[in-house]
Amino acid sequence: MNIPAKVRPLGRSDAFWRKDFSTVPADSRRAARHALQMVARCPFLHPRLADEDFLGALWMLALPLVDPNALARRQAFWQRPDTRPGEDDGDGGSPPTHRRKHLGLNVHPLPGGVPGARMRAELEKLFRKLPDTLLRRLAAADGRAPTNEAIAVLAQTAGLDDVETAILDFVDKKIHTAGFRELLREACNSRTRDHYACLSAALDVPMRELKPRLRRSASLYMLQLVRSRAPDCDLEDFLRSEDLLDDILMQEPASADALLACIVEPVPAVQCRPGDFPHLVKDARRLQAVLGSALQQGERGVNALLYGPPGTGKTQFALVVATAAGLTPIMIKTADKDGDGLSRTGRLGAYQLTQRLLRGRRDCVIVFDEVEDVFHSAENALLALFGGEAHAGNEKGWMNRSLEENPVPAIWITNNAAGMDRAFLRRFLLPVSFATPPRAVRRQIAARHLGEHALPQALIEELAADDALLPAHFDAARRLLGLQGDADPVAVVREGLSASRRLLHGSPLPLARTPAVRFDIAYLNLAGGIAPARLADALAHNGRGSLCFYGPPGTGKTEFAHVLAGALGRELVARSTADLLSPYIGETERKLAGLFAQIDVERSILFLDEIDSLLRDRRRSRHSWETTQVNELLQRMERFPGIFIAATNLAGQLDPAALRRFDFKLHFRPLDPTQRCALFAREALGDESHAEALPPAIRRTLDGLETLTPGDFANVSRQRELLGETLSAQDCLRRLVVECRWKQQGEALA
C-alpha cells in the first residue's frame, strides 16, 4: 500500500515549517533557533536524538516553527495503526524491532499526547538533516537583537559588544525557557571543547570571537554577570548567571536610569554637618578639593578609603564631604530586591557596572560602604571572591587596575583596613583614619544629639569623658529619648548607654574618675633622673614616643599617665590587656590591630596597663600563639606614629626585645622617707606643712615602711569614706602599717 503524497516522509523537506517565522513570539523563536542551530552544526549531539528526553525537549522548542497544516497531516500519519512490518523503511512507519529498543520507543509518548513510535523515528531523521534554507530563513526572521528589553538596556549602557550581548541573551533564554534549559541539561556532554562548540553554533558566532568574551579578563566576568564553569559539568551549567544578573533580570529595567536603580540604593539622610567633624577638618578639605578637581579634569583612579571602628561616623562623613563638594553620592547596593544580601561578587559587579553607567558624569561620586566582604588579604578573600587559587594572581592584578583606572571617583568604607592586602592599600589616593573622636568632639556630638532634652551639663561631660562611646551611641540615646517621652531623660540615657556599653565592652557606663587621694607629681619617686617636666616637653616637641612605666602597684603609674596627657593637651585612651586577650587563636592580634588603628595619634595617648600579659618573655612560651601575640604587639609599637605608654608591675617578665623598643623606661619606686612624711601630714593632719612637726615615733614608723606608696594612702582613704569615720593620726598610721604587711605577705606567698 502506498502512502498518499500529502503524508510522504519528511526527509529534508522545508515544507514542514512555517513560511513566515515573524509571527512566532520572539522568545520562542530565539530559543528554537538556538536549539536547531546547535543540533544542525554539532554532529556529536546527533546520538542524543535517540534519547526520548532530549528529542522531546527539542521537539517542543521547534513546535512553534512548524506549519499548523503540515503538522495536522503528519499527526494523522503518526497515529496510523502499525499494520505492516518494515513500513518505516520508506514511509516513516514504525522502525524495525531491533531499533525500537535502542530508540526507547516502548516508553511514554512525546509531549502533546502523540503516540511516540512512528513520530520519534521520523523526527529523529528530520533533526539529523535540517535544511540550510530553514536555518537561513529563521536567522533572517529572528535577527540578533536581544528579545529581553532588560538585556538590551544592560548591553547598551554597559558598553557590551554584539557577542557579549548574544551571550547574555543565551543565558536569559536558559533561565526563562524551561524546554531550552531541559535540552541543555539532556545534552549530557562534559567536555569544555564541545560546550564551546554548542555555544558557538547556537549563537552563530565563530569560536575565535566567542572564547575571548568568556575569559576572566573580559567584561562579562569583570562585571560579575556571567561565569563559565570548569570542566565536568553539563551544558546547562556551563554558563552560569551571577546573582547580579539574576537581580537585574528579575527587575526588568527599561532604561538606563532604571538599571542604575537596580544596583544602587537610596542614600541615607545626611544628619551631620561639616562642623560635626572638627577633628577631620583637614581630611574633609583635602577630599573635597581632590574629588572636585578629579571630576573636572577627568582624572582616573581617584579613590578614598575611610577606615576605622564601627559607629565613628564614616558613612555620614562621606555624605557630608560629597555634599559640601557639590557632588551627588551614589551608594552601591548591599541587598537585592527581596532584601537578601548580595554576594561579594554581586557587590563588586554592581560597583563595576555603576562605574560604566556613570562614566562621563561630572557631578557624582560613588560610595561603596562595608567593603570588608570585598577586600581581604590575597590569600583568602580574593580566592573566595573570584573562585579559585589558580587565578588569584590574575584577579589581584585586575583588582589593582580597577583602583587605578576607575573613571568616577569612589569612596570606599571599611571597619577593618588591617584585613586588606597592602597592594590594595597603597593604591588609595585618599586614606582617612577614623579613630575614637577626642573628648571635645564627643562633647559636641553628645550636645547635638541630646541637647534639646535639657540634660544636665554634668551628664554631658560624663558621657564625653568615656572614650568607649562613639557617635552611633549618642544617636541611639537620642532615639531612645524620642521613644520614651514620659520617662526621666537622665535615666533613659544612662540605662540605654549602660546597656550598649555592657554589650560591646563587658562593663556598664563608668562613673566619673575620682581618685581617693589627690595626685601630685611631687610624690613620684622616679629612678633615672628624668624630670616629668622634661619628659613632657620632649613628647610635646616630637609628637611621638614609647614609654614603659614599671614598678610596684600604687606608685602612681596610671595617675602620671593622666597628668602627662593633660599637660600635652591630649586625651588618654586607657585600656587594660584583659580587654584585649581572647581564648580564640588570632582574636587577640585582631583586637590589638584594631586598637592601634583607632587611635587619633595627633590628639590622644594610648595607655596599656598590665602589659606583661601581652609582652611576656617568649623564651618562656609554651604555645605558638603566645609568641605570635608578642610579635604582633612589637610590630604595632614600632609602626605607631603617636605616643604609647605601657605599664607593668612585673618588669622582670617582659620580653627583652620589648624593653629595647621603649624610648623611655621609667622606674616608679615607693615613696622615699621625705615623701612619706609629707604625704602622711597631708592625709592624716590635713596639711603637708606639718611634716616637720611629726612626732618622732610616727616618723620612725614611717621610716620603716619602705614599701609605702601613694596607693596605700588611697586604700586607707577609701576605708575611711566607706566606714564614715574620722581617723586620728595614730589610726591612719596603723592602717598604713597593715597595708604594707599585706604586701609583704603577698610577696612571700608568691
Coordinates of C-alpha atoms in Angstrom, one line a residue, residues 127-341:
F127 CA 16.6 16.8 13.1
R128 CA 19.6 15.0 11.8
K129 CA 19.3 16.7 8.4
L130 CA 17.8 20.1 9.0
P131 CA 17.8 22.1 5.7
D132 CA 20.2 25.0 5.5
T133 CA 17.4 27.1 3.9
L134 CA 15.4 26.6 7.1
L135 CA 18.2 28.0 9.3
R136 CA 18.9 30.9 7.0
R137 CA 15.2 31.8 6.9
L138 CA 15.0 31.5 10.7
A139 CA 18.1 33.7 11.2
A140 CA 16.7 36.3 8.8
A141 CA 13.4 36.5 10.7
D142 CA 14.9 36.3 14.2
G143 CA 17.7 38.9 13.8
R144 CA 20.3 39.4 16.5
A145 CA 18.8 42.0 18.8
P146 CA 18.0 40.6 22.3
T147 CA 14.4 39.7 22.9
N148 CA 14.6 40.8 26.5
E149 CA 14.5 44.6 26.9
A150 CA 16.5 44.4 30.1
I151 CA 19.3 42.7 28.3
A152 CA 19.2 45.4 25.6
V153 CA 19.4 48.2 28.2
L154 CA 22.2 46.4 30.1
A155 CA 24.2 45.9 27.0
Q156 CA 23.8 49.4 25.7
T157 CA 24.6 51.2 29.0
A158 CA 27.4 48.9 30.0
G159 CA 29.1 49.2 26.5
L160 CA 28.9 45.5 25.7
D161 CA 29.5 44.3 22.1
D162 CA 27.2 42.1 20.0
V163 CA 28.8 38.9 21.0
E164 CA 28.7 39.7 24.7
T165 CA 25.0 40.7 24.3
A166 CA 24.3 37.4 22.5
I167 CA 25.8 35.5 25.4
L168 CA 23.6 37.4 27.9
D169 CA 20.6 36.7 25.7
F170 CA 21.5 33.0 25.6
V171 CA 21.7 32.9 29.4
D172 CA 18.4 34.7 29.6
K173 CA 16.7 32.0 27.5
K174 CA 18.3 29.3 29.6
I175 CA 16.8 30.9 32.7
H176 CA 13.3 31.6 31.4
T177 CA 12.7 28.9 28.9
A178 CA 12.1 25.5 30.6
G179 CA 12.3 23.5 27.4
F180 CA 15.6 25.1 26.4
R181 CA 17.1 24.5 29.9
E182 CA 16.0 20.9 29.7
L183 CA 17.6 20.5 26.3
L184 CA 20.9 21.8 27.5
R185 CA 20.7 19.5 30.5
E186 CA 20.0 16.4 28.4
A187 CA 22.8 17.1 26.0
C188 CA 24.9 15.4 28.8
N189 CA 28.4 16.3 27.5
S190 CA 31.0 17.3 30.0
R191 CA 33.8 18.3 27.6
T192 CA 34.6 22.0 27.6
R193 CA 35.5 21.9 23.9
D194 CA 32.1 20.6 23.0
H195 CA 30.4 23.2 25.2
Y196 CA 32.1 26.0 23.3
A197 CA 31.2 24.3 20.0
C198 CA 27.5 24.2 21.1
L199 CA 27.5 27.8 22.2
S200 CA 29.2 28.9 19.0
A201 CA 26.6 27.1 16.9
A202 CA 23.7 28.4 18.9
L203 CA 24.8 32.0 18.8
D204 CA 26.1 31.7 15.2
V205 CA 29.4 33.2 16.4
P206 CA 32.9 31.9 15.4
M207 CA 34.8 30.2 18.2
R208 CA 37.7 32.7 17.9
E209 CA 35.3 35.5 18.8
L210 CA 33.4 33.6 21.5
K211 CA 36.2 32.4 23.7
P212 CA 37.8 35.9 24.4
R213 CA 34.4 37.1 25.7
L214 CA 34.3 34.4 28.4
R215 CA 37.8 35.0 29.8
R216 CA 38.3 36.2 33.3
S217 CA 39.7 39.5 32.0
A218 CA 36.6 40.1 29.8
S219 CA 33.7 42.4 30.6
L220 CA 31.1 39.8 31.4
Y221 CA 33.3 38.3 34.1
M222 CA 34.6 41.6 35.4
L223 CA 31.0 42.9 35.7
Q224 CA 30.1 39.7 37.5
L225 CA 27.2 38.9 35.1
V226 CA 28.1 35.6 33.7
R227 CA 30.7 33.0 34.6
S228 CA 31.8 29.9 32.7
R229 CA 32.2 26.8 34.7
A230 CA 35.1 24.5 34.9
P231 CA 35.0 21.1 33.0
D232 CA 32.9 18.2 34.2
C233 CA 29.6 19.9 34.1
D234 CA 26.7 19.6 31.7
L235 CA 25.9 22.1 29.1
E236 CA 23.2 23.7 31.2
D237 CA 25.7 24.7 33.9
F238 CA 28.5 25.7 31.6
L239 CA 27.3 29.3 31.6
R240 CA 26.1 30.4 34.9
S241 CA 24.4 33.7 35.7
E242 CA 25.7 35.6 38.7
D243 CA 23.3 36.9 41.3
L244 CA 23.7 40.5 40.0
L245 CA 22.4 39.5 36.6
D246 CA 19.6 37.5 38.2
D247 CA 18.6 40.5 40.2
I248 CA 18.6 42.7 37.1
L249 CA 16.5 40.3 35.0
M250 CA 14.0 40.0 37.8
Q251 CA 13.5 43.8 38.0
E252 CA 13.4 44.2 34.2
P253 CA 14.8 47.7 33.9
A254 CA 13.5 49.5 30.8
S255 CA 16.0 52.4 30.8
A256 CA 19.5 53.3 31.9
D257 CA 18.1 55.2 34.9
A258 CA 16.0 52.1 35.9
L259 CA 19.1 49.9 35.5
L260 CA 21.1 52.2 37.8
A261 CA 18.3 52.0 40.3
C262 CA 18.7 48.2 40.3
I263 CA 22.3 48.3 41.5
V264 CA 22.4 51.3 43.9
E265 CA 20.4 52.1 47.0
P266 CA 18.8 55.2 48.4
V267 CA 21.3 57.5 50.1
P268 CA 20.6 57.8 53.9
A269 CA 19.6 61.2 55.2
V270 CA 22.6 63.4 56.0
Q271 CA 22.3 64.0 59.7
C272 CA 25.6 65.7 60.2
R273 CA 27.3 69.0 59.2
P274 CA 30.9 69.7 58.3
G275 CA 31.3 71.3 61.8
D276 CA 30.5 67.9 63.4
F277 CA 33.9 66.6 62.4
P278 CA 36.3 69.2 63.7
H279 CA 39.0 66.6 64.2
L280 CA 38.8 65.8 60.5
V281 CA 38.7 69.3 59.0
K282 CA 42.0 68.8 57.1
D283 CA 40.9 65.5 55.7
A284 CA 37.5 66.9 54.7
R285 CA 39.0 69.8 52.8
R286 CA 41.5 67.6 51.1
L287 CA 38.8 65.2 50.0
Q288 CA 36.5 67.9 48.7
A289 CA 39.3 69.6 46.7
V290 CA 40.6 66.3 45.2
L291 CA 37.2 64.9 44.3
G292 CA 36.1 68.1 42.6
S293 CA 39.3 68.5 40.6
A294 CA 39.4 64.8 39.6
L295 CA 35.9 65.1 38.1
Q296 CA 36.7 68.4 36.3
Q297 CA 39.9 67.1 34.8
G298 CA 38.7 63.6 34.1
E299 CA 41.4 62.1 36.3
R300 CA 41.1 58.3 36.6
G301 CA 42.0 56.1 39.6
V302 CA 40.9 58.6 42.4
N303 CA 39.8 56.5 45.4
A304 CA 39.4 57.4 49.0
L305 CA 39.4 54.9 51.9
L306 CA 37.6 55.7 55.1
Y307 CA 38.6 53.2 57.8
G308 CA 38.0 52.8 61.5
P309 CA 35.8 51.2 64.1
P310 CA 32.0 50.9 63.5
G311 CA 30.0 53.9 64.8
T312 CA 32.7 56.5 64.3
G313 CA 30.7 58.3 61.6
K314 CA 32.4 57.2 58.4
T315 CA 29.3 57.0 56.2
Q316 CA 28.0 60.3 57.4
F317 CA 31.4 61.9 56.8
A318 CA 31.4 60.6 53.2
L319 CA 28.0 62.1 52.6
V320 CA 28.9 65.4 54.2
V321 CA 32.1 65.7 52.1
A322 CA 30.3 64.8 48.9
T323 CA 27.5 67.3 49.6
A324 CA 30.0 70.0 50.5
A325 CA 31.8 69.4 47.2
G326 CA 28.6 69.9 45.3
L327 CA 28.5 66.2 44.3
T328 CA 25.7 63.6 44.3
P329 CA 26.7 60.5 46.3
I330 CA 25.7 57.2 44.6
M331 CA 25.7 54.2 47.1
I332 CA 26.4 50.7 45.9
K333 CA 23.6 48.3 46.7
T334 CA 24.1 45.9 49.7
A335 CA 20.9 43.8 49.2
D336 CA 18.8 42.6 46.4
K337 CA 15.1 43.3 45.7
D338 CA 14.0 40.7 48.3
G339 CA 16.2 42.1 51.0
D340 CA 18.7 39.3 50.7
G341 CA 22.3 40.4 50.8

